[in-house]
Tab-separated table of C-alpha atoms in Angstrom:
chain	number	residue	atom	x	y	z
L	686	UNK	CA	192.583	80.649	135.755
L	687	UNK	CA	189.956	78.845	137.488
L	688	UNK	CA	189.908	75.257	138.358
L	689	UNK	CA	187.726	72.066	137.881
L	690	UNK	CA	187.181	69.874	140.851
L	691	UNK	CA	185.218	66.933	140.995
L	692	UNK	CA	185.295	65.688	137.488
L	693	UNK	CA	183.167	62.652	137.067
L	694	UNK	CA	184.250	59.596	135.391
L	695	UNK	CA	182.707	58.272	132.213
L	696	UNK	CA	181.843	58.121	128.127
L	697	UNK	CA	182.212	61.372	126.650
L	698	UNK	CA	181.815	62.427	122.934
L	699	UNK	CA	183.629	65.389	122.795
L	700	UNK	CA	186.068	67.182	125.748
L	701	UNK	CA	187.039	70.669	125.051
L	702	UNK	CA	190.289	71.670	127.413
L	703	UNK	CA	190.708	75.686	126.678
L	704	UNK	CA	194.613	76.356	128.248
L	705	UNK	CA	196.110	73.654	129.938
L	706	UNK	CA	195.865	69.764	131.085
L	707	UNK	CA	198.301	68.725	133.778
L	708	UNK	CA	199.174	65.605	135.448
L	709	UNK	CA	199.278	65.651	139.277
L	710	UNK	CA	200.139	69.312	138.633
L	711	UNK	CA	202.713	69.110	135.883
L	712	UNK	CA	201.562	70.587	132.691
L	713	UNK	CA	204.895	69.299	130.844
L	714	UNK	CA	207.594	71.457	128.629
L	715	UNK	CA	207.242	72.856	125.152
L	716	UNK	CA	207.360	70.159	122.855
L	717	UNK	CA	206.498	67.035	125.416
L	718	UNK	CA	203.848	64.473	124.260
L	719	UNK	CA	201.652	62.654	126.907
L	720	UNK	CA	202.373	59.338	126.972
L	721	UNK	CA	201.322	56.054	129.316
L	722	UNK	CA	203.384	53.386	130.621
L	723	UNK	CA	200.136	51.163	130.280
L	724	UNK	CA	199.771	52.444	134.080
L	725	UNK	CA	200.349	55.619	134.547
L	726	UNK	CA	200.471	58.554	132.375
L	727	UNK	CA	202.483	61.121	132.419
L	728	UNK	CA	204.748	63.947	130.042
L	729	UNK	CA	207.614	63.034	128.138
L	730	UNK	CA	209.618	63.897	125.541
L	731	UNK	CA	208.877	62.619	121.737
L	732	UNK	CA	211.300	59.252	120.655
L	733	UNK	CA	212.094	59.963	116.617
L	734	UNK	CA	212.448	56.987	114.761
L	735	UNK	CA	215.705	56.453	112.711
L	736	UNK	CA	216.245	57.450	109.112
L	737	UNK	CA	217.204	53.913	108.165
L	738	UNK	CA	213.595	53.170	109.352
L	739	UNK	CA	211.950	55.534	107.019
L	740	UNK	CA	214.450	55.836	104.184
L	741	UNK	CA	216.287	53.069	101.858
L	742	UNK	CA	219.867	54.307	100.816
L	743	UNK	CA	220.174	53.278	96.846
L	744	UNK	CA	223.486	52.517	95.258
L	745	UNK	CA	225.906	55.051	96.145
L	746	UNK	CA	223.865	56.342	98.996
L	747	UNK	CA	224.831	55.744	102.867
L	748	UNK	CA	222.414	56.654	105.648
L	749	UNK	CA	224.325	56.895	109.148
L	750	UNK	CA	222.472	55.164	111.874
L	751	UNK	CA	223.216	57.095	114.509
L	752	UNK	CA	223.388	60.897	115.605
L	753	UNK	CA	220.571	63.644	115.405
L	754	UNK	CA	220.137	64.237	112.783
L	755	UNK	CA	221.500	61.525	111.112
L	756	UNK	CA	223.013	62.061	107.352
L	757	UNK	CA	223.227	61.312	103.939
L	758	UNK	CA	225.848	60.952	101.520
L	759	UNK	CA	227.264	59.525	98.383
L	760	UNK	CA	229.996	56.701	98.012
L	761	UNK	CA	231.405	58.019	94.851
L	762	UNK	CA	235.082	59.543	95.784
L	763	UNK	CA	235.998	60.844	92.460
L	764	UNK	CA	234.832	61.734	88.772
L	765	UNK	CA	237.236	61.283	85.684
L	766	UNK	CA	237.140	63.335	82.901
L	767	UNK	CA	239.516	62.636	79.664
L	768	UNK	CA	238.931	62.884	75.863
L	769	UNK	CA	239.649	65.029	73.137
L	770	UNK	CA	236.566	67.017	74.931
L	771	UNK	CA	238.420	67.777	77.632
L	772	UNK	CA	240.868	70.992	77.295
L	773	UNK	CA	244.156	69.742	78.816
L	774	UNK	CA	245.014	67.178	81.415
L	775	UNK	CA	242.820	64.793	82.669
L	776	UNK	CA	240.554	66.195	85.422
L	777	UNK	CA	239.336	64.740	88.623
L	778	UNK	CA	236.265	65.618	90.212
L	779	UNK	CA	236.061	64.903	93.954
L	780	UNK	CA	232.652	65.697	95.496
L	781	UNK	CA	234.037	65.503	99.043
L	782	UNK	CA	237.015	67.948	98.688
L	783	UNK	CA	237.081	71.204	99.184
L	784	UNK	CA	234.414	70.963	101.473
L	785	UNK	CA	232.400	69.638	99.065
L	786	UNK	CA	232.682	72.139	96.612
L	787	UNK	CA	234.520	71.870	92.745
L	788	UNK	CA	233.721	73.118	89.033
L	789	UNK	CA	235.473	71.303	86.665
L	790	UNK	CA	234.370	73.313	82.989
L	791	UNK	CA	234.272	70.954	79.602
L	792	UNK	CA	235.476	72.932	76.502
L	793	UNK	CA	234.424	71.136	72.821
L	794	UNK	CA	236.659	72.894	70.544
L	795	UNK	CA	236.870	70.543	68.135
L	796	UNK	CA	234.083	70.806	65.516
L	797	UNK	CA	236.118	69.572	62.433
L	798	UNK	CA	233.937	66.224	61.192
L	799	UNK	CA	235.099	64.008	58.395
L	800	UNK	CA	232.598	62.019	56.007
L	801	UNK	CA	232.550	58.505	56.187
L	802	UNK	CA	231.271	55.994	53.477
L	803	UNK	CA	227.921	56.908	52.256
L	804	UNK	CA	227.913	60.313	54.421
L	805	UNK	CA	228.948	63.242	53.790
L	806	UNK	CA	229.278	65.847	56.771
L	807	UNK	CA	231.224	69.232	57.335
L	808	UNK	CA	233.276	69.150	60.245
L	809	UNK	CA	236.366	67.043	61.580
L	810	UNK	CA	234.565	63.884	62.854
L	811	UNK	CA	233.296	61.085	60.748
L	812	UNK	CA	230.224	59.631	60.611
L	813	UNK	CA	230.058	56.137	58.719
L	814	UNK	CA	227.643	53.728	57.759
L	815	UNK	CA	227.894	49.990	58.073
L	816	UNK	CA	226.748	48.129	55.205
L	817	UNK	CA	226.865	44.558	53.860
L	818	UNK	CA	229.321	44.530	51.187
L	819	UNK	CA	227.001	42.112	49.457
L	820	UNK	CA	223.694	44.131	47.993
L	821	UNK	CA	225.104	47.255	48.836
L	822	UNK	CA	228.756	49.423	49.773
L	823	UNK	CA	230.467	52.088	49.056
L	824	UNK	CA	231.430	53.181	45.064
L	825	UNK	CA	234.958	52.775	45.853
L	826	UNK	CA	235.132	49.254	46.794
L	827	UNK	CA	236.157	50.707	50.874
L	828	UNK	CA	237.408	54.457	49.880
L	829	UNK	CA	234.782	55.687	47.994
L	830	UNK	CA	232.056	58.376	48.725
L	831	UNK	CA	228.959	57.499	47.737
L	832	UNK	CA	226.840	54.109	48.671
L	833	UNK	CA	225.979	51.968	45.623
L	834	UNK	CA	223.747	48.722	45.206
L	835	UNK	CA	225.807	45.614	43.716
L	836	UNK	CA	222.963	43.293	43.083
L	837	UNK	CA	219.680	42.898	44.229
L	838	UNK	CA	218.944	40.211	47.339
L	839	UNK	CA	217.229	37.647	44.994
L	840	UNK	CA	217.983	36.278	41.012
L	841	UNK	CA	215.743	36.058	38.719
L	842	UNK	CA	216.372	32.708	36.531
L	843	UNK	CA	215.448	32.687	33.129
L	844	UNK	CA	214.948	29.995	30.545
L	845	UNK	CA	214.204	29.293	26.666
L	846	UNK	CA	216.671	30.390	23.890
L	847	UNK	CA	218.751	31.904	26.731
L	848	UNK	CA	219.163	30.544	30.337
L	849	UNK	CA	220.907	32.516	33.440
L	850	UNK	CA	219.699	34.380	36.058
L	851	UNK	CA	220.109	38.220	36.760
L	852	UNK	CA	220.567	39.781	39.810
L	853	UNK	CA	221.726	43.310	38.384
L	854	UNK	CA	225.136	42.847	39.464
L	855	UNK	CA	226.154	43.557	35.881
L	856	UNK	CA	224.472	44.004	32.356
L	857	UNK	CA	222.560	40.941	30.583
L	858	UNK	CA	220.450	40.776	27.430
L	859	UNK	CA	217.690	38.511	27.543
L	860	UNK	CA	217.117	36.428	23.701
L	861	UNK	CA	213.696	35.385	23.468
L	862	UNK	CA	213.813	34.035	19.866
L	863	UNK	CA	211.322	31.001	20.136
L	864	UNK	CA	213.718	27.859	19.105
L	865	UNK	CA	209.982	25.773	18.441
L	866	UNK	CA	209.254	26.489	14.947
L	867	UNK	CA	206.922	23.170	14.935
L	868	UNK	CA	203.349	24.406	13.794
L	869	UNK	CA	200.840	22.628	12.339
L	870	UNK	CA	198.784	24.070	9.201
L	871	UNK	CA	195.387	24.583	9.114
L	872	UNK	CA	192.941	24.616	5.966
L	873	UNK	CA	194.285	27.260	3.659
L	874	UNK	CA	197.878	27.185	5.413
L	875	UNK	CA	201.151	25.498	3.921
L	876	UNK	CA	204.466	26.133	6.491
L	877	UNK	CA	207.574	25.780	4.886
L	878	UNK	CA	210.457	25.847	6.995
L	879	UNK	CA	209.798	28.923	9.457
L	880	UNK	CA	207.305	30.924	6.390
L	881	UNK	CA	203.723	30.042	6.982
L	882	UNK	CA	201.800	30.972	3.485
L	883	UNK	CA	198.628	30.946	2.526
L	884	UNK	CA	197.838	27.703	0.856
L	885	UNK	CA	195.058	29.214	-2.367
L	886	UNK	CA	193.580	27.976	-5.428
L	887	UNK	CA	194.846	30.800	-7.587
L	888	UNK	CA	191.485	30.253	-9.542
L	889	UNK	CA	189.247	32.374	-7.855
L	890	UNK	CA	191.830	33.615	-5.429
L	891	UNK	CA	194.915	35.091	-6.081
L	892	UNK	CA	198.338	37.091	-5.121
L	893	UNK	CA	198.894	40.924	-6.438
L	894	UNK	CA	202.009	42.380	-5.124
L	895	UNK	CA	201.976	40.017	-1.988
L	896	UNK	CA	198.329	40.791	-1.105
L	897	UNK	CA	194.838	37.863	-1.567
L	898	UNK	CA	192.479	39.484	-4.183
L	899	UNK	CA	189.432	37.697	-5.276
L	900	UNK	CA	189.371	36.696	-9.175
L	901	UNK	CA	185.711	35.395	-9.749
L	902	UNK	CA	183.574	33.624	-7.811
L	903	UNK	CA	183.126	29.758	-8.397
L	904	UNK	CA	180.118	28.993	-9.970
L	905	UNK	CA	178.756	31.109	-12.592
L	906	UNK	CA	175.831	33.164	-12.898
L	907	UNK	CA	174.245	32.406	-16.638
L	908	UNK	CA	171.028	34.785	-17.748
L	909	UNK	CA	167.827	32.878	-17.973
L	910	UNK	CA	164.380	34.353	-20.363
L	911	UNK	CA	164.190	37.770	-21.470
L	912	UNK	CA	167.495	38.385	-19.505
L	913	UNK	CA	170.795	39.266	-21.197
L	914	UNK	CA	174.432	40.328	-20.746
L	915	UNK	CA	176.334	43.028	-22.245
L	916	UNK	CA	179.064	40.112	-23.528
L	917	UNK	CA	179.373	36.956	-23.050
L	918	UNK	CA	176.606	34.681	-21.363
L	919	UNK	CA	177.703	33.715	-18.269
L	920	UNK	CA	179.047	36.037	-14.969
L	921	UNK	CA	182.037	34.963	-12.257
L	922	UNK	CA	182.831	38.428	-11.213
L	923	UNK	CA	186.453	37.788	-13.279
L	924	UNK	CA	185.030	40.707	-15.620
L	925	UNK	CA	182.082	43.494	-15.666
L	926	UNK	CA	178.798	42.472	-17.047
L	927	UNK	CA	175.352	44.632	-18.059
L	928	UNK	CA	172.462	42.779	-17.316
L	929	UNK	CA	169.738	43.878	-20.183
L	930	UNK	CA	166.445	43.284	-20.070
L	931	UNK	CA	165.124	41.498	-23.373
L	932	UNK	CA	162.914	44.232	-25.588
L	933	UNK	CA	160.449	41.333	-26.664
L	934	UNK	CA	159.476	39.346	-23.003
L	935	UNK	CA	157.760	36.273	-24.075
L	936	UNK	CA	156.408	33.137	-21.525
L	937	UNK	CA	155.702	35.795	-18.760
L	938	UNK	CA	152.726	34.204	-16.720
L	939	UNK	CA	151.889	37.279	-14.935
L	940	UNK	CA	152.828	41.193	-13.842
L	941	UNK	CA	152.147	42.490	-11.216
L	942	UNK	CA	151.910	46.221	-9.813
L	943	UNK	CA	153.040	46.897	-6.139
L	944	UNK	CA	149.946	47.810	-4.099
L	945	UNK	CA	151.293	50.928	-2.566
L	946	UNK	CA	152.041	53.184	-5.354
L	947	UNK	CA	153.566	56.447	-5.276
L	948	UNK	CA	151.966	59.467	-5.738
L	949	UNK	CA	152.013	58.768	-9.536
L	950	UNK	CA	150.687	55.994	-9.710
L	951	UNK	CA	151.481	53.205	-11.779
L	952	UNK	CA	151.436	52.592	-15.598
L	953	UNK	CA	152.261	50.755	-18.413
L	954	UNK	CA	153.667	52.424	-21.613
L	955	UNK	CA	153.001	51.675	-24.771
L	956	UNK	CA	155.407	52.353	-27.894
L	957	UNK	CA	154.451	56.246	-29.234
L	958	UNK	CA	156.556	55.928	-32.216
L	959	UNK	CA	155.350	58.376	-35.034
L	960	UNK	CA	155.201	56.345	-38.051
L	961	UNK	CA	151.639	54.861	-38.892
L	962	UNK	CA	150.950	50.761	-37.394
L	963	UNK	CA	153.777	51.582	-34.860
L	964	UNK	CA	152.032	52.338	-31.800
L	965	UNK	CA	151.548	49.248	-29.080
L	966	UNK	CA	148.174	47.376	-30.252
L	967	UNK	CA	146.870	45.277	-27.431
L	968	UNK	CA	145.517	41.521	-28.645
L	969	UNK	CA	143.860	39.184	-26.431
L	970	UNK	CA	143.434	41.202	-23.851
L	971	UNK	CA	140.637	40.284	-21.746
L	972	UNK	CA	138.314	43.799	-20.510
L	973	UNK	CA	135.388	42.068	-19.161
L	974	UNK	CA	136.785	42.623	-15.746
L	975	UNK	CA	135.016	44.906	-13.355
L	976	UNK	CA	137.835	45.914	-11.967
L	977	UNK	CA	139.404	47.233	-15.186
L	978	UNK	CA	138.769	51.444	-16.108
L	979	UNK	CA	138.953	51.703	-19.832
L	980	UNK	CA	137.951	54.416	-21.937
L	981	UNK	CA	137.898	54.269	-25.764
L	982	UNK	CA	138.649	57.876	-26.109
L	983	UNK	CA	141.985	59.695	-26.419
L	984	UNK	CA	140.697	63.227	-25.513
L	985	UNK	CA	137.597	63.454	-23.364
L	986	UNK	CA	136.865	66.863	-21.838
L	987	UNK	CA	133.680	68.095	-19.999
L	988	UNK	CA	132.825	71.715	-19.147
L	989	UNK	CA	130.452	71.578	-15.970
L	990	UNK	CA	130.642	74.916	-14.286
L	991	UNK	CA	128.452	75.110	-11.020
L	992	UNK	CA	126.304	77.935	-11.978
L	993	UNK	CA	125.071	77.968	-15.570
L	994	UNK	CA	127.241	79.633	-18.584
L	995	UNK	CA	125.557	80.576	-21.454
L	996	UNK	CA	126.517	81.748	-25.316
L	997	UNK	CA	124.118	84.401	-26.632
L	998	UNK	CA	124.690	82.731	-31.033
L	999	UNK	CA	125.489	85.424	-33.582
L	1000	UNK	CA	125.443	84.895	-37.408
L	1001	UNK	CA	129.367	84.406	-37.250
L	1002	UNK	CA	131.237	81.264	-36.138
L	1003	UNK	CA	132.807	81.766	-32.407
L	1004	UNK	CA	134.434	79.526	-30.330
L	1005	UNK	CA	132.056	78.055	-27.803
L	1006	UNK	CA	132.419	78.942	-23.844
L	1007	UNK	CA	135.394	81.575	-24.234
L	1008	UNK	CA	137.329	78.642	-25.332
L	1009	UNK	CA	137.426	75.880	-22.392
L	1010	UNK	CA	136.968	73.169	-25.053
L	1011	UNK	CA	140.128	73.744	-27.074
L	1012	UNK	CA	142.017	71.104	-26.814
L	1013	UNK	CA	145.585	69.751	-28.433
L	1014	UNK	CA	146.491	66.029	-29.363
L	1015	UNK	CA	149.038	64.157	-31.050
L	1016	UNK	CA	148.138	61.727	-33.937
L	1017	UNK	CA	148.352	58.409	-33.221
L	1018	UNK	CA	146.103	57.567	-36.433
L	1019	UNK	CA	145.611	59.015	-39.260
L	1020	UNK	CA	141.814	59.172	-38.922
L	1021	UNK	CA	139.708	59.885	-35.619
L	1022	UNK	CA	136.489	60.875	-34.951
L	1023	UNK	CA	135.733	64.043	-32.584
L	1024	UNK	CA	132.483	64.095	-30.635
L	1025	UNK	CA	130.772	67.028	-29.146
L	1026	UNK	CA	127.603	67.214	-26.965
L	1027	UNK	CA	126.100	70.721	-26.188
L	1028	UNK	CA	122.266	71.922	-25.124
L	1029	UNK	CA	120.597	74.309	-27.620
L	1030	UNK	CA	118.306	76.629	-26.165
L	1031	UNK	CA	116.226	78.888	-28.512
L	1032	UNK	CA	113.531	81.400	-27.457
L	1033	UNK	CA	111.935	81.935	-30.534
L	1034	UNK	CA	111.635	79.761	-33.058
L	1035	UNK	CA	112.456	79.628	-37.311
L	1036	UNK	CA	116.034	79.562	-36.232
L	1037	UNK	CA	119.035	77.201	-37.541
L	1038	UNK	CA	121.621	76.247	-35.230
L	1039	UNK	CA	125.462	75.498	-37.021
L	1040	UNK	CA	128.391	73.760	-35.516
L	1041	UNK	CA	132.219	73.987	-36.681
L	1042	UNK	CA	134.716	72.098	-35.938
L	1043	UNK	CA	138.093	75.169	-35.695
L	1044	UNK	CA	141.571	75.004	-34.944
L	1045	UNK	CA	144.240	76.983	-32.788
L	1046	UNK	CA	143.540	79.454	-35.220
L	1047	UNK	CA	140.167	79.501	-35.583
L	1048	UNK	CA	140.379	78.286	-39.032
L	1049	UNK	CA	137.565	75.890	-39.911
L	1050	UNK	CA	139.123	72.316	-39.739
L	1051	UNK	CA	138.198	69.954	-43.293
L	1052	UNK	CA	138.316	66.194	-44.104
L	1053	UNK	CA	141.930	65.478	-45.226
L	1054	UNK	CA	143.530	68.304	-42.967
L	1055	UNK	CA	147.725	67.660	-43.461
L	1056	UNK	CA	148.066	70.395	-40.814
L	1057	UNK	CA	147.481	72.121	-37.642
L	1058	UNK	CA	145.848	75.501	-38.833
L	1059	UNK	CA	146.280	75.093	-42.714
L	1060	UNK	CA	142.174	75.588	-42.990
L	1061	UNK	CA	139.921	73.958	-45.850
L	1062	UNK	CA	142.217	71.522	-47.707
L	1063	UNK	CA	141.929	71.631	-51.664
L	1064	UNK	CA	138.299	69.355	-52.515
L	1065	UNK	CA	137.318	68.699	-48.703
L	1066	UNK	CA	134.252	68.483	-47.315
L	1067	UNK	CA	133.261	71.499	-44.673
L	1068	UNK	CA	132.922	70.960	-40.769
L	1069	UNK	CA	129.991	73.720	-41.080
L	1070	UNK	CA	126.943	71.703	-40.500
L	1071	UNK	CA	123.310	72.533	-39.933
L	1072	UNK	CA	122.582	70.709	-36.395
L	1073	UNK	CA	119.348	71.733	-35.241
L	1074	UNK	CA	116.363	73.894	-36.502
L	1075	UNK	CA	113.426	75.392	-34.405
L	1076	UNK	CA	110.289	76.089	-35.614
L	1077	UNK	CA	109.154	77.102	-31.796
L	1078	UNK	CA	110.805	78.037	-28.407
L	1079	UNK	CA	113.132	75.149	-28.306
L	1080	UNK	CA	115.443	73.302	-25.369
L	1081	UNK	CA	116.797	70.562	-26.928
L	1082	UNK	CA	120.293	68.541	-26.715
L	1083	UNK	CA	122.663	68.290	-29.321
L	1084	UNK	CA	124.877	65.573	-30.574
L	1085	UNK	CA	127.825	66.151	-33.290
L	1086	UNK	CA	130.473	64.116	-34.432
L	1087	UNK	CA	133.400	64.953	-37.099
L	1088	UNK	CA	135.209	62.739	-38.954
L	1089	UNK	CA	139.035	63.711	-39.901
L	1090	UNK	CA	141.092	62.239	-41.672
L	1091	UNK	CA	144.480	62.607	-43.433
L	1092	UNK	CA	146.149	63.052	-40.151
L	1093	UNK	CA	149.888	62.773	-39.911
L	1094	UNK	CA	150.939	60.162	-36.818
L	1095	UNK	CA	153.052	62.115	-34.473
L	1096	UNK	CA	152.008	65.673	-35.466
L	1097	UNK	CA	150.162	67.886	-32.993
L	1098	UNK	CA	146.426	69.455	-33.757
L	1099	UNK	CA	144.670	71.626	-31.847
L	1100	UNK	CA	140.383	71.112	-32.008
L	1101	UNK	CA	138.654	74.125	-30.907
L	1102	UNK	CA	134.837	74.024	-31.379
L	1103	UNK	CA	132.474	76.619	-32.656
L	1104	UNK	CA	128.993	77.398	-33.507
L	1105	UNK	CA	126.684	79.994	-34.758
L	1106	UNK	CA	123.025	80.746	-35.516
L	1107	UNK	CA	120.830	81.702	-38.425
L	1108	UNK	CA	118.999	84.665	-36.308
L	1109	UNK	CA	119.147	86.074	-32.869
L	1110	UNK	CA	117.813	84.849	-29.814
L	1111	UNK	CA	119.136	81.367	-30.024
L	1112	UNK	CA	121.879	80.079	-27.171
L	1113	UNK	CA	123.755	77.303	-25.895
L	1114	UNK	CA	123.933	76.658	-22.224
L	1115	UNK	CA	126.051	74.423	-19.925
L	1116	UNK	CA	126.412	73.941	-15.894
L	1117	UNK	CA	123.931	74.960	-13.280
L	1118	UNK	CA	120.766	72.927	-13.902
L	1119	UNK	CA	121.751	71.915	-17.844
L	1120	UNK	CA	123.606	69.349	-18.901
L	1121	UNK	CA	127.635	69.123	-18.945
L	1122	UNK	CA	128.985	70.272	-22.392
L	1123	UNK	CA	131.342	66.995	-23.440
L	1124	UNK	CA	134.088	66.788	-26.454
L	1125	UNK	CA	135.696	63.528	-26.531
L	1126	UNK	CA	137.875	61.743	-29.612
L	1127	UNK	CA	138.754	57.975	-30.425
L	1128	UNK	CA	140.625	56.399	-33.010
L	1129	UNK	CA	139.557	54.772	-36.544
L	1130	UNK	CA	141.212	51.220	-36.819
């Protein structure tokens, strides 16, 4: 190896020695340490500090202070074993004999377990509970099996018609029977001892079977004008009453219609009794009224087709238009008058024009007619009149009115008007641009 000579004092940062430093030409043995003197500095051999210096010994630990290495042991000389765990004698374990060396082996053969109070275990030992013998112990007062509560921690105290407390230790019933039976009665109460009863005037209230039922009411109701009741005159509600309506009103200042009718309308009915003088006459009735619509007829028909109809007359009495005049009414007179308008049109002239007044049956009606249909009664008068003669091509309007009498109030009639002409050529006409054919009737007073 070569060597380094005149090495140069000073600050260095790093010094990299590749085999070996020696001092004055001793590079030390294996394991030496350089170390100085605070003079010189030279190889030696490494000091080691003591155990004790590094390591506490605990309880039951020694540390020896001397040798190299030093040592560590336990204080504890021996370990006893004894209980029912343990097969056989007791047993000593003794960490230090033997070199240090011992197995000592721990057989449980017992497994038998006996229950204790409250538990219940399989196996020879016993387990037990400890309880208070207050709130809660065993069933059998120290022997028993099973735990079991004896009262509850707190009481409940009661008062009233019974007083105590209760704590479940045992059975209690609890009376609450109120021993106040002071009340005061209202209106329409009486109390009687402990009964509280309905206090009532057994006038218009009353008991059936135990139960309030009204009997009338207190004032009564009495029927004033054109009002009575089916008995009696006054009504409580003690018994049923009709309330009628008097057939003759009288001191009635005014009636009056509601404004929104039905579909029908509204009316007033008069009496349509049959006999003669029974129907409903009106007297001092006022009709001046513009508002009034009054017609004097009974039966007023008008045939006004839109294009014009017309008869062609033969010599033979026919029923005018196909019929659309016929019309049926019951007496309410015994006399009427029955009014017929119709235009007469003739083309050439010399020609008489007849009307006939017919019923259901065509049969010419007569003054004093008992019947619907029974034709010309015995001494009558005809209907067949001559209405209108042309001497020239005519258009003229007729007017014709028949007078019957004899009629029977109540009894139906039929009026079905006819006419005829003395020679051909001669026709009646309605609609279109003529005038309206009209039959209308009205009473004879």
């Amino acid at each position: 190896m070569a060597s380094l000579s005149g090495l140069q004092s000073g600050f260095f940062t790093d010094i990299d020695v590749v085999d070996v430093i020696t001092i004055n030409g001793n590079a030390g043995t294996a394991n030496q340490v350089l170390t100085s003197d605070g003079t010189n500095t030279s190889y030696q051999d490494p000091t080691l500090p003591a155990v004790s210096s590094l390591l506490t010994a605990g309880t039951g630990i020694d540390i020896t202070n001397t040798g190299n290495p030093e040592t560590i042991s336990t204080n504890v000389k021996s370990l006893v074993l004894d209980g029912t765990a343990v097969s056989g004698a007791p047993q000593t374990f003794n960490p230090n004999a033997n070199g240090g060396s011992q197995t000592i082996t721990i057989n449980d053969t017992d497994t038998t377990y006996t229950a204790g109070n409250g538990i219940q275990i399989s196996g020879s030992n016993i387990i037990q509970t400890k309880t208070d013998n207050t709130t809660i112990r065993d069933s059998g007062g120290g022997s028993g099996n099973n735990l079991q509560v004896i009262k509850v921690p707190n009481a409940l105290t009661f008062t009233g018609y019974d007083t105590g407390t209760f704590d479940g230790s045992s059975a209690l019933s609890i009376n609450l029977v109120d021993t106040d039976t002071t009340y005061s009665a209202g209106d329409g109460i009486v109390i009687g001892g402990t009964t509280i009863e309905a206090n009532i005037d057994e006038d218009t209230i009353d008991f059936n079977a135990g139960t309030m039922e009204v009997q009338k009411v207190p004032n009564s109701l009495t029927a004033g004008t054109n009002l009575s009741y089916s008995s009696g005159t006054t009504f409580d509600g003690s018994a049923a009453r009709t309330i009628n309506l008097d057939s003759s009103l009288t001191n009635i200042d005014s009636i009056t219609m509601t404004s929104t009718p039905s579909a029908g309308g509204t009316s007033l009915t008069g009496n349509n009794y049959p006999a003669a003088g029974y129907q409903t006459p009106m007297t001092y009735f006022n009709l001046l009224s513009s508002t009034n619509l009054v017609s004097p007829y009974f039966l007023h028909d008008v045939y006004d087709p839109s294009s014009a109809d017309s008869d062609a007359l033969t010599t033979i009495h026919t029923e005018i238009f196909s019929g659309n005049l016929k019309n049926s009414f019951t007496a309410q007179s015994t006399s009427c008058c029955i009014e017929l308008l119709i235009y007469n049109f003739s083309i050439s002239g010399n020609k008489y024009f007849y009307l006939q007044l017919g019923d259901n049956k065509l049969v010419e009606w007569s003054v004093g007619a008992t019947a619907d249909g029974g034709g010309v009664a015995t001494g009558s008068r005809s209907t067949n009149r001559t209405m209108n003669y042309t001497d020239e091509t005519d258009k003229l309007p007729v007017s014709q009115t028949w007078y019957l009498s004899g009629l029977s109030v109540g009894t139906s009639y039929t009026i079905n008007p006819m006419a005829r002409t003395s020679g051909t050529l001669n026709y009646i006409y309605a609609g279109g641009s003529f005038p309206a054919c009209i039959l209308r009737g009205y009473y004879l007073t």
